[in-house]
Tab-separated table of C-alpha atoms in Angstrom:
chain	number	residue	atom	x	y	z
A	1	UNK	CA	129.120	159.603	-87.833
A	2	UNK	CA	132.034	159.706	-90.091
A	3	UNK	CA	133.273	157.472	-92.511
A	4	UNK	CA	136.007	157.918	-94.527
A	5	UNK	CA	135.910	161.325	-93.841
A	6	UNK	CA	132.399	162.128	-95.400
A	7	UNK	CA	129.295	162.763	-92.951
A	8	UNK	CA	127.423	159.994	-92.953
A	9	UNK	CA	123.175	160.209	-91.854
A	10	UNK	CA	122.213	157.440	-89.318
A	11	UNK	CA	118.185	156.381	-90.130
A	12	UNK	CA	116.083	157.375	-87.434
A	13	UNK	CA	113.116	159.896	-86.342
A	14	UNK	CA	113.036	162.802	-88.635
A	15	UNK	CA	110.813	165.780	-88.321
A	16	UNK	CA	108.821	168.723	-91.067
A	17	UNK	CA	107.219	171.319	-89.936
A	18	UNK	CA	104.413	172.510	-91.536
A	19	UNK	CA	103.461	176.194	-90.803
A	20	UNK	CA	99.442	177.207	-90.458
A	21	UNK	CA	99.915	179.562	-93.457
A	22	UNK	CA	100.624	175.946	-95.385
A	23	UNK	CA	97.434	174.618	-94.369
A	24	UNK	CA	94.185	175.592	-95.537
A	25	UNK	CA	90.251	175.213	-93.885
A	26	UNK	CA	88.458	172.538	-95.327
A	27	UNK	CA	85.798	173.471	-97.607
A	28	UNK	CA	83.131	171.778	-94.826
A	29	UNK	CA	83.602	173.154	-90.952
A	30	UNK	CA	86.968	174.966	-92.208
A	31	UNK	CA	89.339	176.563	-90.175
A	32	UNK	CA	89.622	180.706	-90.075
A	33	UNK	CA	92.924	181.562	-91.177
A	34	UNK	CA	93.903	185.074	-89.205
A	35	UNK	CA	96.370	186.975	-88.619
A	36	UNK	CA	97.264	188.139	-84.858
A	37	UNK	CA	99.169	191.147	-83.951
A	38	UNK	CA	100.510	190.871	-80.650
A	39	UNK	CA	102.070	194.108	-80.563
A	40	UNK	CA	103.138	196.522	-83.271
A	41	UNK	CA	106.441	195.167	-84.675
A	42	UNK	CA	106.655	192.132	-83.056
A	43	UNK	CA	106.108	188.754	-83.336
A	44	UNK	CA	102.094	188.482	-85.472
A	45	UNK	CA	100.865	185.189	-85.180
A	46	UNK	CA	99.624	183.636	-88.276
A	47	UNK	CA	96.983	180.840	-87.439
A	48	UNK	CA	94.047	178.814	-88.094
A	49	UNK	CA	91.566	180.065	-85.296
A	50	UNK	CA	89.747	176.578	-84.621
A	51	UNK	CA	86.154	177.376	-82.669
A	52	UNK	CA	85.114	176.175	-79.546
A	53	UNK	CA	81.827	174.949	-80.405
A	54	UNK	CA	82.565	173.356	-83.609
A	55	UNK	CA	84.490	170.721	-84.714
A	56	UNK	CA	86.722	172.032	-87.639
A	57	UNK	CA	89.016	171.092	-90.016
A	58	UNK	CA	92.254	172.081	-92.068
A	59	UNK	CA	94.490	170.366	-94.898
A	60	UNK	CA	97.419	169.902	-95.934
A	61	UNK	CA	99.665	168.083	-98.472
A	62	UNK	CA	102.661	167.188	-98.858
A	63	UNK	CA	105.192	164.483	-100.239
A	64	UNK	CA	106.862	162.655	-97.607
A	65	UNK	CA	110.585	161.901	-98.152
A	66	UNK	CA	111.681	159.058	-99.898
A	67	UNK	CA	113.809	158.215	-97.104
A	68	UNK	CA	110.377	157.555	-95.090
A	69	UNK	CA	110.164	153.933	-93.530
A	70	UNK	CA	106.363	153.762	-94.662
A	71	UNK	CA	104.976	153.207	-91.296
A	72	UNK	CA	103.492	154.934	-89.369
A	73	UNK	CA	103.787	158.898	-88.144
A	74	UNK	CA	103.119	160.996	-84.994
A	75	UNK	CA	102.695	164.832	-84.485
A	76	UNK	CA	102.619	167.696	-81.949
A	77	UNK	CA	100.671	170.807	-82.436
A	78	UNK	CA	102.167	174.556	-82.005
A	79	UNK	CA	99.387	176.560	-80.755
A	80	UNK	CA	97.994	179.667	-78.523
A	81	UNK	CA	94.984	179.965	-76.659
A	82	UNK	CA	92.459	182.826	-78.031
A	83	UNK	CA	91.324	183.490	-74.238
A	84	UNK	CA	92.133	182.799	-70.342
A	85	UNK	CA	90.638	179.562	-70.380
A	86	UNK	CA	92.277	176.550	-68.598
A	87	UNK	CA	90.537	173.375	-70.414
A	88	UNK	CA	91.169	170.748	-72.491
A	89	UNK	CA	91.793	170.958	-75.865
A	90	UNK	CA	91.339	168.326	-78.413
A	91	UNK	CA	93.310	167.978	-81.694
A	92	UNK	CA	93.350	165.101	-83.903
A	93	UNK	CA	95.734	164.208	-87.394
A	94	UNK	CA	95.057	161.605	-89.984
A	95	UNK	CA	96.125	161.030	-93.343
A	96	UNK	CA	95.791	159.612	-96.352
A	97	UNK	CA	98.989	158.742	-99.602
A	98	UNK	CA	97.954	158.046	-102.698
A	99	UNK	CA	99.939	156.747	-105.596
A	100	UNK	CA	99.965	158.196	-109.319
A	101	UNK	CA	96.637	157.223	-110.408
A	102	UNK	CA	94.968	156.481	-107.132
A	103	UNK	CA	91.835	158.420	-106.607
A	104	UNK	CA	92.329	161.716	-103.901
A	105	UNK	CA	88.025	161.239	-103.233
A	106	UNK	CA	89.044	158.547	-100.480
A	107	UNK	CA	88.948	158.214	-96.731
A	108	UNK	CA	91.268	159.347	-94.708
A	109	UNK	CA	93.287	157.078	-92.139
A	110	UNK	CA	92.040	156.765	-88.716
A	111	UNK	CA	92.874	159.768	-86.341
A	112	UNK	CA	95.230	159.626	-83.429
A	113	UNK	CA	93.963	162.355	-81.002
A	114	UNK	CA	96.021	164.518	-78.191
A	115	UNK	CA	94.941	167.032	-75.821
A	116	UNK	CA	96.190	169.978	-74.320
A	117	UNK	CA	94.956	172.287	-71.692
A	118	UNK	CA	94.919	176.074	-72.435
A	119	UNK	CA	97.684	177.892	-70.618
A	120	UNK	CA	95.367	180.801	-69.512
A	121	UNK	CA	97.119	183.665	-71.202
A	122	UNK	CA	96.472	184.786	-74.254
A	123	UNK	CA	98.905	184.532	-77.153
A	124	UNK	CA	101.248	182.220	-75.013
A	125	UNK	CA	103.018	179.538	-77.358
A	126	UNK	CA	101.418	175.890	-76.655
A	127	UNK	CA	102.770	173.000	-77.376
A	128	UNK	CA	100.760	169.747	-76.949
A	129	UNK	CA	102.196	166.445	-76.187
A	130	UNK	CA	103.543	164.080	-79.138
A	131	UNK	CA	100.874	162.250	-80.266
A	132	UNK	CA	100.314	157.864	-80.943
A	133	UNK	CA	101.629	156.274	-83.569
A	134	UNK	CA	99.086	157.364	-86.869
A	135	UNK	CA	98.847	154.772	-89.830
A	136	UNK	CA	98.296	156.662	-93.180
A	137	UNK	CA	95.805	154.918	-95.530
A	138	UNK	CA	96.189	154.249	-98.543
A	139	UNK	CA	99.162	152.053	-98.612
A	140	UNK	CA	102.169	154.834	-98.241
A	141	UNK	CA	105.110	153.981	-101.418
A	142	UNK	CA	107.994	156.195	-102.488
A	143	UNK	CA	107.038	159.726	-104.264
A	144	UNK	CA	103.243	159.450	-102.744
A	145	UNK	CA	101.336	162.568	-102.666
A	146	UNK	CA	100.142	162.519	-98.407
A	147	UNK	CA	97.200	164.466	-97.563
A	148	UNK	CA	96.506	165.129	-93.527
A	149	UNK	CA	93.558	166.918	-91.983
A	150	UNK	CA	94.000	168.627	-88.937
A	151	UNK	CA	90.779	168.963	-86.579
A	152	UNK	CA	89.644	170.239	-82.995
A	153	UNK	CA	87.140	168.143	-81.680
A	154	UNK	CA	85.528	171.160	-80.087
A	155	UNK	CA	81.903	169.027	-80.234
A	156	UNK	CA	83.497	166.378	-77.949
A	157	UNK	CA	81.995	166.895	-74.143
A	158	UNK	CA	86.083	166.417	-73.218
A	159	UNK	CA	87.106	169.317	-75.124
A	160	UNK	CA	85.926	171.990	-72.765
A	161	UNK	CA	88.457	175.365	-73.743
A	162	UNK	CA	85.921	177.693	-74.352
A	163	UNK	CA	88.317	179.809	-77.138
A	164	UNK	CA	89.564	179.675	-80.066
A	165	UNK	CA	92.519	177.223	-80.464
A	166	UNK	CA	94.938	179.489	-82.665
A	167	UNK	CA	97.248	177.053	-84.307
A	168	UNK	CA	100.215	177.644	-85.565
A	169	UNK	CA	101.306	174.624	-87.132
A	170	UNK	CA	102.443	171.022	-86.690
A	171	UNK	CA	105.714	169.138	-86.119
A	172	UNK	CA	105.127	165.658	-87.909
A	173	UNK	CA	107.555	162.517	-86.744
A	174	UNK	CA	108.110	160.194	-89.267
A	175	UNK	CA	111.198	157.598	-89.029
A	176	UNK	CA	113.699	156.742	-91.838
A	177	UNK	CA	114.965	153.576	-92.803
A	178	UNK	CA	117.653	155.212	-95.940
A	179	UNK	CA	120.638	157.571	-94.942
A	180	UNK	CA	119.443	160.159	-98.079
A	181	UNK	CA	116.251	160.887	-100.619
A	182	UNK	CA	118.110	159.815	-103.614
């Protein structure tokens, strides 16, 4: 859009993408973060290997943009199966903001879950479908520090890919309701 002849941002759905090699395995049921070469001097993969017999975790943080509406987000996951398997995977997001002073010991939000079936070839790029809508807790505000933890529900009966679920890293949807961050 152009007004005046400046450039002018029209609120809407925004996107960040937050690499694996961002995100660290929780302290409890963490996520392995590897390394895969697929072959010498191309593309490595760098992942969190999530098992398939566990349910695991991994963190991140970040601070959303001021332009951020405050409501609520959704995701998709980048990922690549660590075997031939064909089932479902199961990956789940939920967050948390907290304000200067707030305590970070709190619960997170409540998760909004999506699943994916594995390809069946190994080191194929995955992407799952966009996920719900997920409300943060904590009562989101401008310059909020956001904490989200990443899982596979590998000890759900419905999450039946038998490998590890390599991911690569999440797109997170958020929607703006300002033109800038200022």
């Amino acid at each position: 859009f152009n007004s005046g002849g400046n450039a002018v941002k029209i609120a809407g759905t925004e996107t960040i993408w937050v690499p694996s090699a961002a995100m660290y395995g929780s302290t409890t049921n963490g996520a392995d973060p590897q390394q895969v070469e697929t072959t010498a001097t191309r593309p490595d993969l760098k992942v969190l290997d999530f098992d398939a017999g566990t349910k695991e975790y991994a963190q991140f943080a970040i601070a959303m943009p001021k332009s951020w509406n405050l409501g609520t987000v959704t995701y998709q996951v980048f990922w690549s199966p660590g075997n031939t398997n064909t089932g479902n995977c199961i990956f789940g997001l939920q967050g948390l903001s907290c304000t200067e002073g707030d305590t970070a010991d709190a619960v997170f939000g409540t998760a909004q879950e999506v699943t994916d079936a594995g390809i069946g070839t190994v080191e194929d790029v995955q992407m799952t479908s966009v996920s719900s809508a997920m409300t943060i807790a904590g009562s989101p505000a401008d310059d909020d520090q956001t904490f989200f933890q990443l899982y596979r529900d590998a000890a759900d009966g419905s999450d039946t890919f038998t490998g590890d679920a390599r991911v690569m890293g999440i797109k997170l949807f958020y929607t703006t309701d300002a033109a800038n961050d200022a």
